Amino acid sequence: MGSARRHFLQTYIYSYPLGYTVPIKNALAFLERKLVVLFKKSARAVAPLEAKELLDQGTVMIDVRELSEWNHGHAPGAVHLPISKIQEQLHKIPKDGNIVVCCRSGSRSSAAVSFLLSHGYNAINMKGGMAAWHAHGLPVVNSSGIRGSII
């Protein structure tokens, strides 16, 4: 194999779907972006009203916000599991049935859903998060069980 060809192969990978070469130093970031796109395509998302219907049917809701956010207000019946603890608490999350995941706006829950999907869970992101839930007039309780707020 010629020196120039060897250098090319050691420096670049070919992206078949995109039809162009990508520097290997950027390959990991490139592959991570592709995986995120794949996960987002396969992730299901529901609006707050549909999430409420699922909860009423017995679906588990996991709220991945931080404790201070949770204490101010969350959906009644939701389970608090901060996104930073999901990996270590994965064994406690039921694999049978759907899981609705929420945060304040939908960003952290989207990341959590991608992680859960990659581990075989039927996770669903709630669009707009608890801010949208509250905006739709759905119930919010604080850590004392009385009317709460979303921060």
Tab-separated table of N, CA and C in Angstrom:
chain	number	residue	atom	x	y	z
A	1	MET	N	0.844	-1.159	0.000
A	1	MET	CA	0.000	0.000	0.000
A	1	MET	C	0.896	1.231	0.000
A	2	GLY	N	0.563	2.188	-0.858
A	2	GLY	CA	1.369	3.393	-0.958
A	2	GLY	C	1.280	4.258	0.286
A	3	SER	N	2.317	5.042	0.468
A	3	SER	CA	2.404	5.904	1.645
A	3	SER	C	1.250	6.908	1.706
A	4	ALA	N	0.921	7.500	0.578
A	4	ALA	CA	-0.157	8.492	0.555
A	4	ALA	C	-1.494	7.838	0.896
A	5	ARG	N	-1.740	6.644	0.348
A	5	ARG	CA	-2.996	5.932	0.629
A	5	ARG	C	-3.064	5.532	2.101
A	6	ARG	N	-1.967	5.030	2.648
A	6	ARG	CA	-1.925	4.634	4.056
A	6	ARG	C	-2.216	5.853	4.941
A	7	HIS	N	-1.589	6.990	4.611
A	7	HIS	CA	-1.815	8.217	5.378
A	7	HIS	C	-3.284	8.614	5.318
A	8	PHE	N	-3.870	8.537	4.132
A	8	PHE	CA	-5.282	8.881	3.979
A	8	PHE	C	-6.149	7.975	4.844
A	9	LEU	N	-5.914	6.663	4.782
A	9	LEU	CA	-6.715	5.712	5.549
A	9	LEU	C	-6.524	5.879	7.052
A	10	GLN	N	-5.341	6.292	7.465
A	10	GLN	CA	-5.092	6.502	8.889
A	10	GLN	C	-5.651	7.835	9.383
A	11	THR	N	-5.961	8.723	8.481
A	11	THR	CA	-6.391	10.060	8.860
A	11	THR	C	-7.886	10.299	8.659
A	12	TYR	N	-8.500	9.564	7.750
A	12	TYR	CA	-9.900	9.822	7.415
A	12	TYR	C	-10.717	8.538	7.434
A	13	ILE	N	-12.020	8.716	7.687
A	13	ILE	CA	-12.971	7.627	7.471
A	13	ILE	C	-13.950	8.123	6.420
A	14	TYR	N	-14.583	7.201	5.751
A	14	TYR	CA	-15.555	7.574	4.740
A	14	TYR	C	-16.947	7.417	5.319
A	15	SER	N	-17.738	8.451	5.226
A	15	SER	CA	-19.109	8.408	5.713
A	15	SER	C	-20.013	8.024	4.554
A	16	TYR	N	-20.389	6.753	4.498
A	16	TYR	CA	-21.211	6.261	3.396
A	16	TYR	C	-22.529	7.019	3.264
A	17	PRO	N	-23.306	7.211	4.370
A	17	PRO	CA	-24.592	7.884	4.187
A	17	PRO	C	-24.460	9.319	3.696
A	18	LEU	N	-23.378	9.994	4.088
A	18	LEU	CA	-23.221	11.386	3.690
A	18	LEU	C	-22.413	11.541	2.413
A	19	GLY	N	-21.629	10.528	2.073
A	19	GLY	CA	-20.882	10.545	0.834
A	19	GLY	C	-19.628	11.394	0.841
A	20	TYR	N	-19.032	11.597	1.996
A	20	TYR	CA	-17.776	12.335	2.040
A	20	TYR	C	-16.905	11.824	3.177
A	21	THR	N	-15.618	12.224	3.142
A	21	THR	CA	-14.688	11.764	4.170
A	21	THR	C	-14.739	12.679	5.386
A	22	VAL	N	-14.430	12.094	6.533
A	22	VAL	CA	-14.443	12.811	7.806
A	22	VAL	C	-13.103	12.568	8.486
A	23	PRO	N	-12.412	13.613	8.953
A	23	PRO	CA	-11.151	13.384	9.663
A	23	PRO	C	-11.374	12.496	10.887
A	24	ILE	N	-10.468	11.528	11.096
A	24	ILE	CA	-10.608	10.606	12.218
A	24	ILE	C	-10.638	11.346	13.545
A	25	LYS	N	-9.876	12.430	13.666
A	25	LYS	CA	-9.892	13.157	14.935
A	25	LYS	C	-11.294	13.661	15.263
A	26	ASN	N	-12.126	13.821	14.244
A	26	ASN	CA	-13.505	14.251	14.454
A	26	ASN	C	-14.484	13.080	14.397
A	27	ALA	N	-13.964	11.876	14.194
A	27	ALA	CA	-14.835	10.723	13.982
A	27	ALA	C	-15.697	10.419	15.195
A	28	LEU	N	-15.125	10.489	16.395
A	28	LEU	CA	-15.907	10.191	17.585
A	28	LEU	C	-17.054	11.181	17.738
A	29	ALA	N	-16.763	12.458	17.593
A	29	ALA	CA	-17.819	13.469	17.685
A	29	ALA	C	-18.852	13.249	16.585
A	30	PHE	N	-18.377	12.898	15.398
A	30	PHE	CA	-19.264	12.618	14.271
A	30	PHE	C	-20.199	11.462	14.600
A	31	LEU	N	-19.640	10.371	15.111
A	31	LEU	CA	-20.450	9.202	15.449
A	31	LEU	C	-21.411	9.503	16.590
A	32	GLU	N	-20.980	10.274	17.575
A	32	GLU	CA	-21.871	10.651	18.672
A	32	GLU	C	-23.062	11.443	18.148
A	33	ARG	N	-22.817	12.379	17.231
A	33	ARG	CA	-23.925	13.153	16.654
A	33	ARG	C	-24.881	12.245	15.904
A	34	LYS	N	-24.338	11.275	15.165
A	34	LYS	CA	-25.190	10.345	14.426
A	34	LYS	C	-26.040	9.511	15.381
A	35	LEU	N	-25.436	9.068	16.494
A	35	LEU	CA	-26.189	8.286	17.477
A	35	LEU	C	-27.296	9.119	18.107
A	36	VAL	N	-27.015	10.373	18.406
A	36	VAL	CA	-28.038	11.247	18.975
A	36	VAL	C	-29.191	11.389	18.000
A	37	VAL	N	-28.885	11.582	16.723
A	37	VAL	CA	-29.930	11.696	15.712
A	37	VAL	C	-30.750	10.412	15.655
A	38	LEU	N	-30.084	9.257	15.673
A	38	LEU	CA	-30.804	7.986	15.641
A	38	LEU	C	-31.705	7.835	16.853
A	39	PHE	N	-31.199	8.167	18.039
A	39	PHE	CA	-32.011	8.056	19.248
A	39	PHE	C	-33.194	9.005	19.192
A	40	LYS	N	-32.963	10.230	18.747
A	40	LYS	CA	-34.060	11.192	18.693
A	40	LYS	C	-35.128	10.738	17.711
A	41	LYS	N	-34.704	10.108	16.611
A	41	LYS	CA	-35.674	9.616	15.643
A	41	LYS	C	-36.509	8.489	16.229
A	42	SER	N	-35.908	7.661	17.082
A	42	SER	CA	-36.636	6.522	17.613
A	42	SER	C	-37.380	6.865	18.896
A	43	ALA	N	-37.084	8.015	19.497
A	43	ALA	CA	-37.725	8.391	20.748
A	43	ALA	C	-39.123	8.934	20.479
A	44	ARG	N	-40.059	8.460	21.258
A	44	ARG	CA	-41.429	8.935	21.167
A	44	ARG	C	-41.585	10.101	22.134
A	45	ALA	N	-42.343	11.087	21.752
A	45	ALA	CA	-42.617	12.226	22.625
A	45	ALA	C	-44.120	12.477	22.630
A	46	VAL	N	-44.631	12.853	23.789
A	46	VAL	CA	-46.057	13.135	23.920
A	46	VAL	C	-46.248	14.507	24.553
A	47	ALA	N	-47.373	15.124	24.236
A	47	ALA	CA	-47.746	16.394	24.846
A	47	ALA	C	-48.220	16.137	26.278
A	48	PRO	N	-48.226	17.166	27.119
A	48	PRO	CA	-48.635	16.981	28.512
A	48	PRO	C	-50.014	16.340	28.696
A	49	LEU	N	-50.986	16.705	27.876
A	49	LEU	CA	-52.324	16.119	28.037
A	49	LEU	C	-52.308	14.618	27.760
A	50	GLU	N	-51.540	14.192	26.761
A	50	GLU	CA	-51.411	12.757	26.487
A	50	GLU	C	-50.626	12.068	27.599
A	51	ALA	N	-49.618	12.754	28.132
A	51	ALA	CA	-48.860	12.199	29.261
A	51	ALA	C	-49.783	11.985	30.452
A	52	LYS	N	-50.677	12.943	30.707
A	52	LYS	CA	-51.639	12.822	31.816
A	52	LYS	C	-52.541	11.613	31.608
A	53	GLU	N	-53.001	11.400	30.383
A	53	GLU	CA	-53.827	10.222	30.075
A	53	GLU	C	-53.053	8.937	30.350
A	54	LEU	N	-51.789	8.900	29.945
A	54	LEU	CA	-50.960	7.717	30.200
A	54	LEU	C	-50.789	7.478	31.698
A	55	LEU	N	-50.577	8.553	32.462
A	55	LEU	CA	-50.448	8.421	33.916
A	55	LEU	C	-51.734	7.884	34.526
A	56	ASP	N	-52.864	8.380	34.040
A	56	ASP	CA	-54.159	7.915	34.544
A	56	ASP	C	-54.378	6.432	34.250
A	57	GLN	N	-53.694	5.922	33.228
A	57	GLN	CA	-53.790	4.499	32.867
A	57	GLN	C	-52.732	3.656	33.571
A	58	GLY	N	-51.941	4.268	34.451
A	58	GLY	CA	-50.962	3.520	35.226
A	58	GLY	C	-49.524	3.596	34.758
A	59	THR	N	-49.254	4.398	33.744
A	59	THR	CA	-47.875	4.570	33.281
A	59	THR	C	-47.070	5.310	34.345
A	60	VAL	N	-45.828	4.914	34.528
A	60	VAL	CA	-44.930	5.561	35.488
A	60	VAL	C	-44.374	6.838	34.868
A	61	MET	N	-44.319	7.913	35.672
A	61	MET	CA	-43.657	9.143	35.230
A	61	MET	C	-42.416	9.342	36.089
A	62	ILE	N	-41.282	9.542	35.427
A	62	ILE	CA	-40.033	9.846	36.121
A	62	ILE	C	-39.679	11.301	35.845
A	63	ASP	N	-39.486	12.055	36.914
A	63	ASP	CA	-39.101	13.461	36.833
A	63	ASP	C	-37.599	13.535	37.093
A	64	VAL	N	-36.833	13.979	36.103
A	64	VAL	CA	-35.369	13.955	36.194
A	64	VAL	C	-34.761	15.285	36.645
A	65	ARG	N	-35.580	16.198	37.137
A	65	ARG	CA	-35.060	17.491	37.599
A	65	ARG	C	-34.319	17.339	38.922
A	66	GLU	N	-33.644	18.398	39.318
A	66	GLU	CA	-32.923	18.413	40.589
A	66	GLU	C	-33.913	18.499	41.746
A	67	LEU	N	-33.453	18.136	42.933
A	67	LEU	CA	-34.315	18.066	44.113
A	67	LEU	C	-35.012	19.392	44.410
A	68	SER	N	-34.306	20.503	44.287
A	68	SER	CA	-34.931	21.803	44.576
A	68	SER	C	-36.090	22.078	43.622
A	69	GLU	N	-35.934	21.719	42.350
A	69	GLU	CA	-37.013	21.896	41.376
A	69	GLU	C	-38.193	21.000	41.731
A	70	TRP	N	-37.893	19.749	42.040
A	70	TRP	CA	-38.914	18.764	42.416
A	70	TRP	C	-39.688	19.232	43.649
A	71	ASN	N	-38.980	19.719	44.660
A	71	ASN	CA	-39.626	20.143	45.903
A	71	ASN	C	-40.615	21.278	45.690
A	72	HIS	N	-40.331	22.182	44.747
A	72	HIS	CA	-41.248	23.290	44.455
A	72	HIS	C	-42.513	22.812	43.765
A	73	GLY	N	-42.391	21.828	42.886
A	73	GLY	CA	-43.585	21.352	42.203
A	73	GLY	C	-43.311	20.252	41.208
A	74	HIS	N	-44.197	19.264	41.211
A	74	HIS	CA	-44.091	18.126	40.292
A	74	HIS	C	-45.486	17.562	40.040
A	75	ALA	N	-45.589	16.676	39.086
A	75	ALA	CA	-46.868	16.032	38.791
A	75	ALA	C	-47.206	15.053	39.913
A	76	PRO	N	-48.455	15.051	40.374
A	76	PRO	CA	-48.840	14.081	41.399
A	76	PRO	C	-48.588	12.653	40.907
A	77	GLY	N	-47.982	11.850	41.735
A	77	GLY	CA	-47.711	10.459	41.381
A	77	GLY	C	-46.405	10.229	40.651
A	78	ALA	N	-45.726	11.310	40.270
A	78	ALA	CA	-44.437	11.156	39.580
A	78	ALA	C	-43.387	10.649	40.556
A	79	VAL	N	-42.359	10.019	40.013
A	79	VAL	CA	-41.235	9.511	40.793
A	79	VAL	C	-40.038	10.417	40.527
A	80	HIS	N	-39.365	10.832	41.584
A	80	HIS	CA	-38.205	11.702	41.413
A	80	HIS	C	-36.943	10.872	41.247
A	81	LEU	N	-36.248	11.077	40.144
A	81	LEU	CA	-34.968	10.421	39.889
A	81	LEU	C	-34.114	11.392	39.074
A	82	PRO	N	-33.262	12.178	39.738
A	82	PRO	CA	-32.449	13.162	39.012
A	82	PRO	C	-31.648	12.502	37.887
A	83	ILE	N	-31.488	13.223	36.811
A	83	ILE	CA	-30.780	12.679	35.654
A	83	ILE	C	-29.381	12.198	36.034
A	84	SER	N	-28.765	12.842	37.006
A	84	SER	CA	-27.416	12.444	37.423
A	84	SER	C	-27.386	11.091	38.128
A	85	LYS	N	-28.546	10.588	38.532
A	85	LYS	CA	-28.612	9.316	39.267
A	85	LYS	C	-29.186	8.164	38.441
A	86	ILE	N	-29.628	8.439	37.223
A	86	ILE	CA	-30.306	7.403	36.434
A	86	ILE	C	-29.434	6.175	36.225
A	87	GLN	N	-28.189	6.362	35.853
A	87	GLN	CA	-27.332	5.212	35.560
A	87	GLN	C	-27.180	4.312	36.784
A	88	GLU	N	-26.944	4.893	37.949
A	88	GLU	CA	-26.747	4.062	39.140
A	88	GLU	C	-28.054	3.482	39.676
A	89	GLN	N	-29.189	4.066	39.319
A	89	GLN	CA	-30.489	3.578	39.794
A	89	GLN	C	-31.262	2.823	38.712
A	90	LEU	N	-30.621	2.542	37.609
A	90	LEU	CA	-31.274	1.906	36.465
A	90	LEU	C	-31.994	0.625	36.852
A	91	HIS	N	-31.407	-0.154	37.732
A	91	HIS	CA	-31.994	-1.436	38.135
A	91	HIS	C	-33.331	-1.274	38.866
A	92	LYS	N	-33.641	-0.083	39.347
A	92	LYS	CA	-34.895	0.158	40.065
A	92	LYS	C	-36.037	0.573	39.141
A	93	ILE	N	-35.711	0.856	37.895
A	93	ILE	CA	-36.724	1.318	36.948
A	93	ILE	C	-37.356	0.107	36.277
A	94	PRO	N	-38.693	-0.004	36.327
A	94	PRO	CA	-39.353	-1.165	35.716
A	94	PRO	C	-39.213	-1.165	34.194
A	95	LYS	N	-38.948	-2.343	33.640
A	95	LYS	CA	-38.798	-2.462	32.180
A	95	LYS	C	-40.115	-2.807	31.490
A	96	ASP	N	-41.093	-3.250	32.254
A	96	ASP	CA	-42.369	-3.614	31.633
A	96	ASP	C	-43.253	-2.370	31.525
A	97	GLY	N	-43.754	-2.108	30.352
A	97	GLY	CA	-44.612	-0.952	30.129
A	97	GLY	C	-43.837	0.302	29.780
A	98	ASN	N	-44.603	1.352	29.525
A	98	ASN	CA	-44.023	2.637	29.147
A	98	ASN	C	-43.616	3.438	30.371
A	99	ILE	N	-42.678	4.346	30.160
A	99	ILE	CA	-42.239	5.290	31.189
A	99	ILE	C	-42.255	6.670	30.548
A	100	VAL	N	-43.006	7.591	31.139
A	100	VAL	CA	-42.981	8.979	30.689
A	100	VAL	C	-41.898	9.687	31.493
A	101	VAL	N	-41.022	10.411	30.806
A	101	VAL	CA	-39.918	11.110	31.463
A	101	VAL	C	-40.114	12.612	31.260
A	102	CYS	N	-39.939	13.369	32.351
A	102	CYS	CA	-40.111	14.817	32.246
A	102	CYS	C	-39.002	15.553	32.984
A	103	CYS	N	-38.841	16.807	32.624
A	103	CYS	CA	-37.942	17.734	33.320
A	103	CYS	C	-38.648	19.086	33.303
A	104	ARG	N	-37.933	20.178	33.325
A	104	ARG	CA	-38.599	21.480	33.297
A	104	ARG	C	-39.078	21.832	31.888
A	105	SER	N	-38.208	21.641	30.891
A	105	SER	CA	-38.542	22.089	29.537
A	105	SER	C	-38.559	20.983	28.489
A	106	GLY	N	-38.012	19.831	28.805
A	106	GLY	CA	-37.957	18.723	27.856
A	106	GLY	C	-36.564	18.360	27.395
A	107	SER	N	-35.557	19.169	27.717
A	107	SER	CA	-34.190	18.893	27.263
A	107	SER	C	-33.528	17.769	28.045
A	108	ARG	N	-33.509	17.883	29.369
A	108	ARG	CA	-32.893	16.832	30.185
A	108	ARG	C	-33.644	15.520	30.030
A	109	SER	N	-34.969	15.611	29.945
A	109	SER	CA	-35.744	14.380	29.793
A	109	SER	C	-35.473	13.723	28.446
A	110	SER	N	-35.208	14.512	27.416
A	110	SER	CA	-34.859	13.953	26.114
A	110	SER	C	-33.571	13.147	26.205
A	111	ALA	N	-32.583	13.684	26.917
A	111	ALA	CA	-31.323	12.953	27.114
A	111	ALA	C	-31.560	11.685	27.926
A	112	ALA	N	-32.396	11.783	28.957
A	112	ALA	CA	-32.702	10.613	29.787
A	112	ALA	C	-33.432	9.551	28.976
A	113	VAL	N	-34.364	9.975	28.123
A	113	VAL	CA	-35.097	9.034	27.272
A	113	VAL	C	-34.131	8.313	26.341
A	114	SER	N	-33.206	9.039	25.737
A	114	SER	CA	-32.213	8.408	24.858
A	114	SER	C	-31.414	7.360	25.609
A	115	PHE	N	-30.995	7.691	26.824
A	115	PHE	CA	-30.241	6.743	27.647
A	115	PHE	C	-31.094	5.514	27.968
A	116	LEU	N	-32.330	5.730	28.385
A	116	LEU	CA	-33.214	4.610	28.732
A	116	LEU	C	-33.507	3.733	27.514
A	117	LEU	N	-33.753	4.355	26.370
A	117	LEU	CA	-33.988	3.584	25.142
A	117	LEU	C	-32.787	2.712	24.813
A	118	SER	N	-31.593	3.248	25.007
A	118	SER	CA	-30.381	2.482	24.698
A	118	SER	C	-30.190	1.306	25.647
A	119	HIS	N	-30.920	1.302	26.762
A	119	HIS	CA	-30.848	0.203	27.724
A	119	HIS	C	-32.115	-0.654	27.721
A	120	GLY	N	-32.917	-0.528	26.669
A	120	GLY	CA	-34.059	-1.413	26.484
A	120	GLY	C	-35.354	-1.004	27.158
A	121	TYR	N	-35.453	0.230	27.620
A	121	TYR	CA	-36.683	0.699	28.259
A	121	TYR	C	-37.609	1.328	27.228
A	122	ASN	N	-38.903	1.300	27.502
A	122	ASN	CA	-39.897	1.947	26.652
A	122	ASN	C	-40.149	3.349	27.198
A	123	ALA	N	-39.212	4.242	26.951
A	123	ALA	CA	-39.267	5.592	27.509
A	123	ALA	C	-39.872	6.569	26.511
A	124	ILE	N	-40.646	7.506	27.047
A	124	ILE	CA	-41.343	8.513	26.251
A	124	ILE	C	-41.040	9.880	26.851
A	125	ASN	N	-40.646	10.823	26.031
A	125	ASN	CA	-40.370	12.178	26.510
A	125	ASN	C	-41.657	12.992	26.550
A	126	MET	N	-41.823	13.797	27.602
A	126	MET	CA	-42.963	14.705	27.655
A	126	MET	C	-42.533	16.043	27.059
A	127	LYS	N	-43.133	16.404	25.936
A	127	LYS	CA	-42.804	17.650	25.234
A	127	LYS	C	-43.059	18.859	26.130
A	128	GLY	N	-42.097	19.748	26.169
A	128	GLY	CA	-42.269	20.991	26.907
A	128	GLY	C	-42.071	20.878	28.401
A	129	GLY	N	-41.919	19.664	28.897
A	129	GLY	CA	-41.649	19.438	30.311
A	129	GLY	C	-42.736	19.930	31.253
A	130	MET	N	-42.332	20.122	32.509
A	130	MET	CA	-43.283	20.546	33.540
A	130	MET	C	-43.782	21.968	33.312
A	131	ALA	N	-43.021	22.783	32.608
A	131	ALA	CA	-43.493	24.126	32.272
A	131	ALA	C	-44.742	24.024	31.396
A	132	ALA	N	-44.719	23.134	30.411
A	132	ALA	CA	-45.881	22.931	29.544
A	132	ALA	C	-47.017	22.253	30.309
A	133	TRP	N	-46.674	21.301	31.167
A	133	TRP	CA	-47.676	20.622	32.006
A	133	TRP	C	-48.463	21.674	32.802
A	134	HIS	N	-47.740	22.556	33.460
A	134	HIS	CA	-48.353	23.607	34.274
A	134	HIS	C	-49.160	24.572	33.400
A	135	ALA	N	-48.623	24.939	32.237
A	135	ALA	CA	-49.311	25.853	31.319
A	135	ALA	C	-50.632	25.278	30.822
A	136	HIS	N	-50.739	23.956	30.772
A	136	HIS	CA	-51.988	23.301	30.362
A	136	HIS	C	-52.979	23.181	31.520
A	137	GLY	N	-52.627	23.724	32.673
A	137	GLY	CA	-53.531	23.686	33.819
A	137	GLY	C	-53.579	22.347	34.533
A	138	LEU	N	-52.590	21.504	34.279
A	138	LEU	CA	-52.552	20.197	34.933
A	138	LEU	C	-52.016	20.362	36.355
A	139	PRO	N	-52.387	19.451	37.260
A	139	PRO	CA	-52.037	19.628	38.673
A	139	PRO	C	-50.537	19.544	38.955
A	140	VAL	N	-50.104	20.399	39.864
A	140	VAL	CA	-48.715	20.437	40.326
A	140	VAL	C	-48.757	20.485	41.848
A	141	VAL	N	-48.015	19.587	42.485
A	141	VAL	CA	-47.940	19.569	43.949
A	141	VAL	C	-46.490	19.741	44.381
A	142	ASN	N	-46.300	20.281	45.592
A	142	ASN	CA	-44.934	20.415	46.099
A	142	ASN	C	-44.590	19.215	46.969
A	143	SER	N	-43.446	19.253	47.613
A	143	SER	CA	-42.993	18.105	48.401
A	143	SER	C	-43.886	17.842	49.610
A	144	SER	N	-44.715	18.828	50.001
A	144	SER	CA	-45.663	18.635	51.105
A	144	SER	C	-47.011	18.129	50.617
A	145	GLY	N	-47.157	17.994	49.306
A	145	GLY	CA	-48.407	17.496	48.738
A	145	GLY	C	-49.457	18.558	48.495
A	146	ILE	N	-49.101	19.837	48.708
A	146	ILE	CA	-50.048	20.906	48.418
A	146	ILE	C	-49.672	21.564	47.096
A	147	ARG	N	-50.534	22.466	46.640
A	147	ARG	CA	-50.317	23.110	45.337
A	147	ARG	C	-48.893	23.657	45.225
A	148	GLY	N	-48.223	23.291	44.145
A	148	GLY	CA	-46.839	23.688	43.942
A	148	GLY	C	-46.672	24.621	42.766
A	149	SER	N	-45.436	24.917	42.443
A	149	SER	CA	-45.102	25.780	41.310
A	149	SER	C	-43.898	25.196	40.588
A	150	ILE	N	-43.705	25.640	39.368
A	150	ILE	CA	-42.583	25.160	38.556
A	150	ILE	C	-41.527	26.256	38.517
A	151	ILE	N	-40.309	25.886	38.918
A	151	ILE	CA	-39.208	26.860	38.865
A	151	ILE	C	-38.199	26.419	37.826
